[in-house]
mmCIF file of C-alpha atoms and ligand atoms in Angstrom:
data_model
loop_
_atom_site.group_PDB
_atom_site.id
_atom_site.type_symbol
_atom_site.label_atom_id
_atom_site.label_comp_id
_atom_site.label_asym_id
_atom_site.label_seq_id
_atom_site.Cartn_x
_atom_site.Cartn_y
_atom_site.Cartn_z
ATOM 1 C CA MET A 1 -46.286 6.466 19.853
ATOM 2 C CA PRO A 2 -44.134 4.932 17.115
ATOM 3 C CA THR A 3 -44.162 1.236 16.343
ATOM 4 C CA VAL A 4 -40.846 -0.286 15.297
ATOM 5 C CA GLN A 5 -41.308 -2.773 12.506
ATOM 6 C CA ILE A 6 -38.787 -5.629 12.525
ATOM 7 C CA LYS A 7 -38.997 -8.095 9.685
ATOM 8 C CA ASP A 8 -38.788 -11.774 10.558
ATOM 9 C CA GLU A 9 -35.498 -12.209 8.692
ATOM 10 C CA GLU A 10 -33.953 -9.402 10.754
ATOM 11 C CA ARG A 11 -34.854 -11.036 14.041
ATOM 12 C CA VAL A 12 -32.589 -13.604 15.604
ATOM 13 C CA GLY A 13 -34.818 -14.227 18.621
ATOM 14 C CA THR A 14 -38.407 -15.295 18.365
ATOM 15 C CA GLU A 15 -40.278 -12.726 20.413
ATOM 16 C CA ALA A 16 -41.354 -9.348 19.129
ATOM 17 C CA ARG A 17 -41.112 -6.987 22.052
ATOM 18 C CA TYR A 18 -41.009 -3.725 20.118
ATOM 19 C CA LYS A 19 -44.592 -2.621 20.514
ATOM 20 C CA TYR A 20 -44.526 0.735 22.167
ATOM 21 C CA GLU A 21 -48.181 1.478 21.543
ATOM 22 C CA ALA A 22 -50.058 1.368 24.785
ATOM 23 C CA SER A 23 -47.001 -0.097 26.495
ATOM 24 C CA PRO A 24 -48.187 -1.779 29.705
ATOM 25 C CA TYR A 25 -44.954 -0.673 31.301
ATOM 26 C CA LEU A 26 -45.517 3.016 30.539
ATOM 27 C CA GLN A 27 -49.148 2.806 31.560
ATOM 28 C CA LYS A 28 -48.118 1.338 34.877
ATOM 29 C CA LEU A 29 -45.321 3.832 35.336
ATOM 30 C CA TYR A 30 -47.596 6.820 34.778
ATOM 31 C CA GLN A 31 -50.363 5.357 36.874
ATOM 32 C CA THR A 32 -48.264 4.298 39.847
ATOM 33 C CA GLY A 33 -45.105 6.361 39.507
ATOM 34 C CA THR A 34 -43.187 3.209 40.472
ATOM 35 C CA PRO A 35 -40.164 2.425 38.285
ATOM 36 C CA ASP A 36 -39.646 -1.144 37.076
ATOM 37 C CA LEU A 37 -35.872 -1.375 37.782
ATOM 38 C CA GLY A 38 -35.776 -4.951 36.523
ATOM 39 C CA TRP A 39 -32.834 -4.013 34.265
ATOM 40 C CA MET A 40 -30.760 -3.431 37.387
ATOM 41 C CA ASP A 41 -30.712 -7.183 37.987
ATOM 42 C CA GLN A 42 -29.542 -7.910 34.459
ATOM 43 C CA HIS A 43 -25.892 -7.237 33.856
ATOM 44 C CA GLY A 44 -22.657 -8.761 32.773
ATOM 45 C CA GLU A 45 -19.891 -9.601 35.209
ATOM 46 C CA TRP A 46 -20.203 -7.159 38.066
ATOM 47 C CA GLY A 47 -18.231 -5.586 40.906
ATOM 48 C CA MET A 48 -14.704 -5.441 39.509
ATOM 49 C CA GLN A 49 -12.913 -2.144 39.183
ATOM 50 C CA ALA A 50 -10.654 -1.317 36.265
ATOM 51 C CA LYS A 51 -7.603 0.593 37.459
ATOM 52 C CA PRO A 52 -5.850 3.204 35.316
ATOM 53 C CA GLY A 53 -2.117 2.777 34.773
ATOM 54 C CA ASN A 54 0.586 5.414 34.244
ATOM 55 C CA LEU A 55 -0.885 6.281 30.854
ATOM 56 C CA GLY A 56 -4.485 6.527 32.029
ATOM 57 C CA LEU A 57 -7.308 4.033 31.642
ATOM 58 C CA ARG A 58 -6.354 2.109 28.533
ATOM 59 C CA LEU A 59 -8.200 -0.695 26.788
ATOM 60 C CA LYS A 60 -5.864 -3.244 28.295
ATOM 61 C CA ASP A 61 -6.737 -1.917 31.772
ATOM 62 C CA ILE A 62 -10.392 -2.871 31.254
ATOM 63 C CA GLU A 63 -9.510 -6.395 30.185
ATOM 64 C CA ILE A 64 -10.715 -7.681 33.514
ATOM 65 C CA GLY A 65 -12.698 -10.820 34.233
ATOM 66 C CA THR A 66 -14.645 -12.119 31.286
ATOM 67 C CA TYR A 67 -14.539 -8.684 29.620
ATOM 68 C CA GLY A 68 -10.950 -9.398 28.690
ATOM 69 C CA VAL A 69 -11.784 -12.692 26.993
ATOM 70 C CA VAL A 70 -12.011 -12.391 23.220
ATOM 71 C CA PRO A 71 -13.905 -15.381 21.851
ATOM 72 C CA GLU A 72 -12.484 -17.491 19.030
ATOM 73 C CA LYS A 73 -15.883 -17.160 17.359
ATOM 74 C CA GLY A 74 -17.774 -13.870 17.448
ATOM 75 C CA GLY A 75 -21.320 -13.766 18.805
ATOM 76 C CA ALA A 76 -23.737 -15.690 16.594
ATOM 77 C CA HIS A 77 -26.349 -12.952 17.105
ATOM 78 C CA LEU A 78 -24.280 -10.822 14.668
ATOM 79 C CA SER A 79 -25.527 -7.654 16.299
ATOM 80 C CA MET A 80 -23.631 -4.722 17.749
ATOM 81 C CA ALA A 81 -24.414 -5.763 21.320
ATOM 82 C CA PRO A 82 -21.290 -4.961 23.345
ATOM 83 C CA ARG A 83 -19.115 -7.947 24.273
ATOM 84 C CA GLY A 84 -20.002 -8.880 27.853
ATOM 85 C CA ALA A 85 -23.470 -7.301 27.942
ATOM 86 C CA VAL A 86 -26.670 -9.249 28.619
ATOM 87 C CA LEU A 87 -28.137 -10.305 25.273
ATOM 88 C CA PRO A 88 -31.882 -10.044 24.755
ATOM 89 C CA PRO A 89 -33.412 -12.757 22.555
ATOM 90 C CA ASP A 90 -34.425 -10.669 19.550
ATOM 91 C CA LEU A 91 -31.276 -8.818 18.520
ATOM 92 C CA PRO A 92 -31.255 -7.923 14.827
ATOM 93 C CA SER A 93 -28.417 -9.365 12.736
ATOM 94 C CA LEU A 94 -26.136 -6.828 11.075
ATOM 95 C CA GLY A 95 -24.859 -9.506 8.755
ATOM 96 C CA PHE A 96 -21.221 -9.621 9.858
ATOM 97 C CA THR A 97 -19.208 -12.000 7.697
ATOM 98 C CA VAL A 98 -15.875 -11.969 9.552
ATOM 99 C CA ASN A 99 -16.852 -13.971 12.622
ATOM 100 C CA GLU A 100 -13.704 -15.946 13.422
ATOM 101 C CA LYS A 101 -11.106 -14.249 15.567
ATOM 102 C CA SER A 102 -8.228 -15.511 13.415
ATOM 103 C CA GLU A 103 -9.704 -13.820 10.324
ATOM 104 C CA CYS A 104 -9.055 -10.314 11.623
ATOM 105 C CA TRP A 105 -7.332 -10.351 15.009
ATOM 106 C CA ALA A 106 -3.946 -8.984 15.993
ATOM 107 C CA ASP A 107 -2.836 -9.040 19.638
ATOM 108 C CA ASN A 108 -1.377 -5.545 19.338
ATOM 109 C CA ALA A 109 -4.609 -3.924 18.054
ATOM 110 C CA ALA A 110 -5.715 -2.432 21.379
ATOM 111 C CA GLU A 111 -2.311 -0.947 22.188
ATOM 112 C CA LEU A 112 -1.906 0.412 18.666
ATOM 113 C CA TYR A 113 -5.333 1.988 18.943
ATOM 114 C CA GLU A 114 -4.356 3.771 22.170
ATOM 115 C CA GLU A 115 -1.091 4.915 20.626
ATOM 116 C CA ALA A 116 -2.909 6.212 17.564
ATOM 117 C CA VAL A 117 -5.357 8.203 19.667
ATOM 118 C CA ALA A 118 -2.529 9.667 21.743
ATOM 119 C CA ARG A 119 -0.430 10.628 18.707
ATOM 120 C CA GLN A 120 -2.988 12.235 16.421
ATOM 121 C CA TRP A 121 -1.621 15.359 14.767
ATOM 122 C CA SER A 122 -2.973 18.118 12.622
ATOM 123 C CA SER A 123 -1.652 18.778 9.136
ATOM 124 C CA ALA A 124 -2.975 22.321 9.502
ATOM 125 C CA ARG A 125 -1.214 23.181 12.763
ATOM 126 C CA ASP A 126 1.684 20.780 13.255
ATOM 127 C CA ILE A 127 3.524 21.261 9.967
ATOM 128 C CA PRO A 128 5.601 24.480 9.882
ATOM 129 C CA TRP A 129 4.113 25.595 6.551
ATOM 130 C CA GLY A 130 5.327 29.134 7.165
ATOM 131 C CA GLU A 131 8.935 27.952 6.739
ATOM 132 C CA LEU A 132 8.421 26.843 3.132
ATOM 133 C CA ARG A 133 10.694 28.771 0.761
ATOM 134 C CA PRO A 134 10.773 28.730 -3.038
ATOM 135 C CA LEU A 135 12.731 25.731 -4.343
ATOM 136 C CA PRO A 136 14.561 25.325 -7.648
ATOM 137 C CA ASP A 137 11.993 24.460 -10.298
ATOM 138 C CA ASP A 138 13.157 20.847 -10.813
ATOM 139 C CA LEU A 139 13.010 20.074 -7.078
ATOM 140 C CA GLU A 140 9.569 21.633 -6.661
ATOM 141 C CA ARG A 141 8.236 19.756 -9.687
ATOM 142 C CA ALA A 142 9.713 16.486 -8.418
ATOM 143 C CA MET A 143 8.263 17.006 -4.933
ATOM 144 C CA CYS A 144 4.850 17.871 -6.379
ATOM 145 C CA GLN A 145 4.891 14.749 -8.573
ATOM 146 C CA LEU A 146 5.804 12.605 -5.548
ATOM 147 C CA CYS A 147 2.982 14.258 -3.577
ATOM 148 C CA THR A 148 0.596 13.488 -6.446
ATOM 149 C CA PHE A 149 1.541 9.809 -6.245
ATOM 150 C CA LEU A 150 1.244 9.770 -2.446
ATOM 151 C CA THR A 151 -2.082 11.613 -2.474
ATOM 152 C CA GLU A 152 -3.253 9.007 -4.956
ATOM 153 C CA VAL A 153 -2.219 5.960 -2.958
ATOM 154 C CA GLU A 154 -2.659 7.033 0.646
ATOM 155 C CA PHE A 155 -6.404 6.826 0.870
ATOM 156 C CA ILE A 156 -6.586 3.207 -0.230
ATOM 157 C CA ALA A 157 -5.233 2.347 3.196
ATOM 158 C CA ALA A 158 -8.433 3.876 4.618
ATOM 159 C CA ASP A 159 -10.893 2.725 1.966
ATOM 160 C CA ALA A 160 -9.741 -0.896 1.942
ATOM 161 C CA PRO A 161 -9.599 -1.791 5.675
ATOM 162 C CA THR A 162 -12.763 0.123 6.492
ATOM 163 C CA ARG A 163 -14.544 -1.834 3.802
ATOM 164 C CA TRP A 164 -13.966 -4.810 6.070
ATOM 165 C CA MET A 165 -14.594 -2.912 9.280
ATOM 166 C CA SER A 166 -18.358 -3.073 8.908
ATOM 167 C CA ARG A 167 -18.159 -6.806 8.199
ATOM 168 C CA ILE A 168 -16.148 -7.688 11.314
ATOM 169 C CA ASN A 169 -18.049 -9.141 14.258
ATOM 170 C CA GLN A 170 -18.540 -6.621 17.039
ATOM 171 C CA ASP A 171 -16.889 -8.959 19.550
ATOM 172 C CA PHE A 172 -13.574 -8.054 17.905
ATOM 173 C CA LEU A 173 -14.068 -4.415 18.781
ATOM 174 C CA GLU A 174 -10.365 -3.745 19.401
ATOM 175 C CA VAL A 175 -9.633 -4.458 15.738
ATOM 176 C CA LYS A 176 -12.472 -2.236 14.594
ATOM 177 C CA LEU A 177 -11.295 0.594 16.830
ATOM 178 C CA PHE A 178 -7.778 0.287 15.447
ATOM 179 C CA LEU A 179 -9.025 0.309 11.845
ATOM 180 C CA ALA A 180 -10.972 3.489 12.585
ATOM 181 C CA THR A 181 -7.724 5.179 13.655
ATOM 182 C CA GLN A 182 -6.006 3.929 10.526
ATOM 183 C CA ALA A 183 -8.726 5.560 8.440
ATOM 184 C CA MET A 184 -8.160 8.854 10.263
ATOM 185 C CA ASP A 185 -4.393 8.574 9.795
ATOM 186 C CA GLU A 186 -4.763 7.952 6.081
ATOM 187 C CA ALA A 187 -7.182 10.848 5.687
ATOM 188 C CA ARG A 188 -4.503 13.058 7.193
ATOM 189 C CA HIS A 189 -1.803 11.636 4.898
ATOM 190 C CA THR A 190 -3.942 12.284 1.856
ATOM 191 C CA ASP A 191 -4.624 15.811 2.992
ATOM 192 C CA VAL A 192 -1.043 16.657 3.998
ATOM 193 C CA PHE A 193 0.444 15.584 0.643
ATOM 194 C CA ARG A 194 -2.252 17.447 -1.257
ATOM 195 C CA LYS A 195 -1.582 20.524 0.840
ATOM 196 C CA ARG A 196 2.147 20.195 0.219
ATOM 197 C CA ALA A 197 1.627 20.019 -3.545
ATOM 198 C CA LEU A 198 -0.292 23.290 -3.436
ATOM 199 C CA ALA A 199 1.645 25.132 -0.735
ATOM 200 C CA ASN A 200 4.857 26.177 -2.477
ATOM 201 C CA GLY A 201 3.901 27.488 -5.868
ATOM 202 C CA GLY A 202 3.552 24.109 -7.586
ATOM 203 C CA GLY A 203 0.460 21.951 -7.933
ATOM 204 C CA LEU A 204 -0.533 18.409 -8.744
ATOM 205 C CA GLY A 205 1.329 16.375 -11.348
ATOM 206 C CA VAL A 206 0.304 13.381 -13.402
ATOM 207 C CA SER A 207 -1.826 10.539 -12.050
ATOM 208 C CA SER A 208 -0.913 6.922 -12.754
ATOM 209 C CA ALA A 209 -3.128 4.217 -14.245
ATOM 210 C CA LEU A 210 -0.785 1.575 -12.842
ATOM 211 C CA SER A 211 -1.116 2.993 -9.334
ATOM 212 C CA GLN A 212 -4.874 2.932 -9.722
ATOM 213 C CA PHE A 213 -4.664 -0.633 -10.918
ATOM 214 C CA SER A 214 -2.699 -1.735 -7.866
ATOM 215 C CA LEU A 215 -5.157 0.085 -5.595
ATOM 216 C CA LYS A 216 -8.069 -1.660 -7.261
ATOM 217 C CA ARG A 217 -6.455 -5.029 -6.651
ATOM 218 C CA ILE A 218 -6.111 -4.190 -2.950
ATOM 219 C CA LEU A 219 -9.745 -3.138 -2.763
ATOM 220 C CA ASP A 220 -10.851 -6.324 -4.550
ATOM 221 C CA SER A 221 -9.060 -8.619 -2.071
ATOM 222 C CA PRO A 222 -11.242 -11.636 -1.275
ATOM 223 C CA THR A 223 -10.412 -11.755 2.459
ATOM 224 C CA PHE A 224 -9.188 -9.390 5.149
ATOM 225 C CA SER A 225 -5.971 -11.391 5.507
ATOM 226 C CA VAL A 226 -5.237 -11.288 1.785
ATOM 227 C CA GLN A 227 -5.800 -7.573 1.823
ATOM 228 C CA THR A 228 -3.472 -7.275 4.792
ATOM 229 C CA GLY A 229 -0.739 -9.038 2.808
ATOM 230 C CA ARG A 230 -1.096 -6.711 -0.165
ATOM 231 C CA LEU A 231 -1.722 -3.545 1.798
ATOM 232 C CA HIS A 232 0.150 -3.719 5.093
ATOM 233 C CA LEU A 233 3.088 -5.971 4.249
ATOM 234 C CA LEU A 234 3.893 -4.644 0.795
ATOM 235 C CA GLY A 235 2.102 -1.366 0.040
ATOM 236 C CA GLU A 236 2.312 0.393 3.380
ATOM 237 C CA GLY A 237 5.613 -1.284 4.145
ATOM 238 C CA PHE A 238 6.953 0.309 0.974
ATOM 239 C CA VAL A 239 5.925 3.825 1.990
ATOM 240 C CA LEU A 240 7.037 3.220 5.588
ATOM 241 C CA THR A 241 10.614 2.557 4.459
ATOM 242 C CA MET A 242 10.399 5.548 2.147
ATOM 243 C CA PHE A 243 9.191 7.869 4.909
ATOM 244 C CA ARG A 244 11.864 6.507 7.238
ATOM 245 C CA GLN A 245 14.419 7.746 4.721
ATOM 246 C CA GLY A 246 12.523 11.020 4.428
ATOM 247 C CA GLU A 247 15.498 13.182 5.375
ATOM 248 C CA PHE A 248 17.311 11.957 2.213
ATOM 249 C CA ILE A 249 14.275 12.611 0.014
ATOM 250 C CA ALA A 250 12.819 15.806 1.468
ATOM 251 C CA PRO A 251 13.999 19.012 -0.197
ATOM 252 C CA SER A 252 13.093 21.132 2.855
ATOM 253 C CA ARG A 253 12.650 20.895 6.617
ATOM 254 C CA VAL A 254 8.895 21.177 6.126
ATOM 255 C CA ASP A 255 8.934 18.097 3.892
ATOM 256 C CA GLN A 256 11.073 16.235 6.408
ATOM 257 C CA GLU A 257 8.526 16.954 9.111
ATOM 258 C CA ILE A 258 5.696 15.665 6.894
ATOM 259 C CA PHE A 259 7.547 12.409 6.223
ATOM 260 C CA ARG A 260 8.519 12.007 9.893
ATOM 261 C CA ARG A 261 4.961 12.321 11.127
ATOM 262 C CA CYS A 262 3.504 10.068 8.418
ATOM 263 C CA MET A 263 6.205 7.491 9.202
ATOM 264 C CA GLN A 264 5.044 7.215 12.826
ATOM 265 C CA ASP A 265 1.494 6.524 11.675
ATOM 266 C CA GLU A 266 2.548 4.013 9.012
ATOM 267 C CA SER A 267 4.609 2.014 11.475
ATOM 268 C CA ARG A 268 1.407 1.322 13.448
ATOM 269 C CA HIS A 269 -0.445 0.139 10.347
ATOM 270 C CA VAL A 270 2.383 -2.119 9.241
ATOM 271 C CA GLY A 271 2.784 -3.389 12.826
ATOM 272 C CA PHE A 272 -0.876 -4.356 12.968
ATOM 273 C CA GLY A 273 -0.784 -6.120 9.598
ATOM 274 C CA THR A 274 2.361 -8.079 10.380
ATOM 275 C CA VAL A 275 1.028 -9.343 13.701
ATOM 276 C CA HIS A 276 -2.365 -10.177 12.180
ATOM 277 C CA LEU A 277 -0.796 -12.292 9.464
ATOM 278 C CA ARG A 278 1.526 -13.998 11.944
ATOM 279 C CA GLU A 279 -1.421 -15.022 14.127
ATOM 280 C CA GLN A 280 -3.594 -15.970 11.157
ATOM 281 C CA LEU A 281 -0.875 -18.074 9.525
ATOM 282 C CA LYS A 282 -0.261 -19.858 12.826
ATOM 283 C CA THR A 283 -3.942 -20.758 13.081
ATOM 284 C CA HIS A 284 -4.486 -21.404 9.368
ATOM 285 C CA PRO A 285 -1.137 -22.217 7.694
ATOM 286 C CA GLU A 286 -3.056 -23.440 4.656
ATOM 287 C CA ILE A 287 -3.797 -19.850 3.571
ATOM 288 C CA ALA A 288 -0.093 -19.133 2.955
ATOM 289 C CA GLY A 289 -0.466 -20.227 -0.697
ATOM 290 C CA GLN A 290 -3.237 -17.711 -1.267
ATOM 291 C CA ILE A 291 -1.210 -14.887 0.296
ATOM 292 C CA HIS A 292 1.811 -15.854 -1.839
ATOM 293 C CA ASP A 293 -0.302 -15.774 -5.020
ATOM 294 C CA GLN A 294 -1.572 -12.318 -4.143
ATOM 295 C CA LEU A 295 1.910 -11.051 -3.377
ATOM 296 C CA ASP A 296 3.177 -12.464 -6.706
ATOM 297 C CA ASP A 297 0.606 -10.288 -8.405
ATOM 298 C CA ALA A 298 1.243 -7.231 -6.189
ATOM 299 C CA GLU A 299 5.010 -7.449 -6.719
ATOM 300 C CA LYS A 300 4.550 -7.662 -10.506
ATOM 301 C CA ILE A 301 2.450 -4.506 -10.483
ATOM 302 C CA LEU A 302 5.036 -2.739 -8.322
ATOM 303 C CA LEU A 303 7.752 -3.625 -10.812
ATOM 304 C CA GLN A 304 5.655 -2.256 -13.662
ATOM 305 C CA LEU A 305 5.048 0.908 -11.669
ATOM 306 C CA PHE A 306 8.794 1.436 -11.543
ATOM 307 C CA SER A 307 8.982 1.342 -15.321
ATOM 308 C CA CYS A 308 7.393 4.806 -15.589
ATOM 309 C CA PRO A 309 9.459 8.013 -15.716
ATOM 310 C CA GLU A 310 7.021 9.871 -13.473
ATOM 311 C CA GLN A 311 7.655 7.227 -10.820
ATOM 312 C CA VAL A 312 11.417 6.821 -11.112
ATOM 313 C CA GLU A 313 12.648 10.311 -11.906
ATOM 314 C CA PRO A 314 11.121 12.502 -9.167
ATOM 315 C CA MET A 315 12.767 10.351 -6.472
ATOM 316 C CA ALA A 316 16.123 10.452 -8.276
ATOM 317 C CA ILE A 317 15.915 14.241 -8.640
ATOM 318 C CA LEU A 318 14.945 14.699 -4.994
ATOM 319 C CA MET A 319 17.576 12.319 -3.644
ATOM 320 C CA GLY A 320 20.327 13.611 -5.909
ATOM 321 C CA GLY A 321 19.488 17.260 -5.241
ATOM 322 C CA GLY A 322 18.484 18.286 -8.769
ATOM 323 C CA VAL A 323 18.349 17.148 -12.382
ATOM 324 C CA GLU A 324 22.071 17.869 -12.770
ATOM 325 C CA HIS A 325 22.792 15.200 -10.138
ATOM 326 C CA PHE A 326 20.469 12.641 -11.675
ATOM 327 C CA ASP A 327 23.042 9.812 -11.742
ATOM 328 C CA LYS A 328 23.828 10.276 -8.077
ATOM 329 C CA GLY A 329 20.085 10.368 -7.385
ATOM 330 C CA MET A 330 19.570 7.069 -9.195
ATOM 331 C CA GLU A 331 22.339 5.520 -7.148
ATOM 332 C CA LEU A 332 20.737 6.736 -3.920
ATOM 333 C CA GLN A 333 17.342 5.551 -5.105
ATOM 334 C CA GLY A 334 18.910 2.145 -5.697
ATOM 335 C CA GLN A 335 20.045 2.096 -2.067
ATOM 336 C CA LEU A 336 16.558 3.051 -0.918
ATOM 337 C CA TRP A 337 15.044 0.336 -3.104
ATOM 338 C CA ARG A 338 17.389 -2.269 -1.595
ATOM 339 C CA ARG A 339 16.244 -1.206 1.861
ATOM 340 C CA ILE A 340 12.587 -1.326 0.804
ATOM 341 C CA VAL A 341 12.921 -4.902 -0.474
ATOM 342 C CA ASN A 342 14.977 -6.072 2.506
ATOM 343 C CA GLU A 343 12.561 -4.620 5.049
ATOM 344 C CA TYR A 344 9.626 -6.117 3.134
ATOM 345 C CA LEU A 345 11.245 -9.554 3.266
ATOM 346 C CA GLN A 346 11.974 -9.110 6.976
ATOM 347 C CA ARG A 347 8.311 -8.315 7.542
ATOM 348 C CA CYS A 348 7.318 -11.447 5.646
ATOM 349 C CA ASP A 349 9.755 -13.452 7.827
ATOM 350 C CA SER A 350 8.261 -11.880 10.928
ATOM 351 C CA ALA A 351 4.741 -12.750 9.737
ATOM 352 C CA GLY A 352 5.851 -16.348 9.214
ATOM 353 C CA LEU A 353 5.588 -16.161 5.423
ATOM 354 C CA ASP A 354 8.553 -17.690 3.642
ATOM 355 C CA ARG A 355 8.671 -15.191 0.827
ATOM 356 C CA ARG A 356 12.396 -15.092 0.074
ATOM 357 C CA PRO A 357 12.529 -17.996 -2.423
ATOM 358 C CA ARG A 358 9.532 -16.609 -4.299
ATOM 359 C CA CYS A 359 9.949 -12.819 -4.168
ATOM 360 C CA LEU A 360 9.933 -11.179 -7.597
ATOM 361 C CA LEU A 361 11.506 -7.922 -6.444
ATOM 362 C CA PRO A 362 15.251 -7.791 -7.114
ATOM 363 C CA THR A 363 17.255 -6.128 -4.369
ATOM 364 C CA ASP A 364 19.392 -4.602 -7.107
ATOM 365 C CA PHE A 365 17.374 -1.658 -8.453
ATOM 366 C CA ALA A 366 19.148 -1.751 -11.824
ATOM 367 C CA LYS A 367 17.803 -5.254 -12.396
ATOM 368 C CA ILE A 368 14.245 -3.872 -12.556
ATOM 369 C CA PHE A 369 15.207 -2.223 -15.820
ATOM 370 C CA THR A 370 17.453 -4.902 -17.256
ATOM 371 C CA SER A 371 15.586 -8.113 -16.425
HETATM 372 FE FE1 FE2 B 1 -0.639 6.453 4.957
HETATM 373 FE FE1 FE2 B 2 -0.946 3.507 6.361
#
């Protein structure tokens, strides 16, 4: 029989009970055939019945009794023991570092998780790829360059939050579940834009060092909340507004459908981030300065990004309807930019972050190039 070795530093409790060799329990069981059943007397709150609602048995439906109470501080055992279970004395620590509810929580996490699960879609089946038709060369090249950029940036929104996922205390399971769905969503976004680049006779365009730089800064964020500011408020908020305007950007119905579906997913991610920051800033208003500093930096990088032709021109060509309508496209891109900045500032307002006096992004697109 195997013996499980647990080092002292891995053990929170004091007793070592993991000696299966010559287990007295098994000896007794095989000798007498009488089960122990002692575990039946050890349980969390008992005898309530979670009732499904119109949409089935959702997480909020099992928030009954003490199971629905999320502690302000996660369990000090730092193990993956489920919230509400009986805790044995020698649970191994998994070394969670995010152990305060305010550091990661958002009240909408459970509902957003359920919505995400219900609205999963397949980039293979749910996009009408068969309807793609050859496009004029400039439009196809512009769409492929935009897809290259999106393929490049989409996966950061999976890599970055999931980096924190394994550090978040298991008692905040609703947040961890939501982040898992975000990772799945972003995997799909990365795959659908890569597929689009390759599906209509084009291919991938040029990658961007500045994009990579901004992604690295997101990944290097010192706290989950800081990352949420950079990623959810600004980065994902930016693409959310873009996808919302997808019908003015997309050169085909297939592309419209891609943007529409990605937009639904992004609105969940941005919704989570906004509510998290609102709750965090209410509990710890002193972190506002740190979030502002990070957004100063993120906004500067975004402005630099929009100093590159491969960033500015594909959108203008797509929105104008071709290189010959470039001026009109720039004008439309300016309108989109204004909307992006305004919605970003509204999100900051909603999160309780007074960003307006400090924001470095001009609402007038032309000012990016002239200031
Ligand atoms: Fe995404
Ligand atoms: Fe996202």
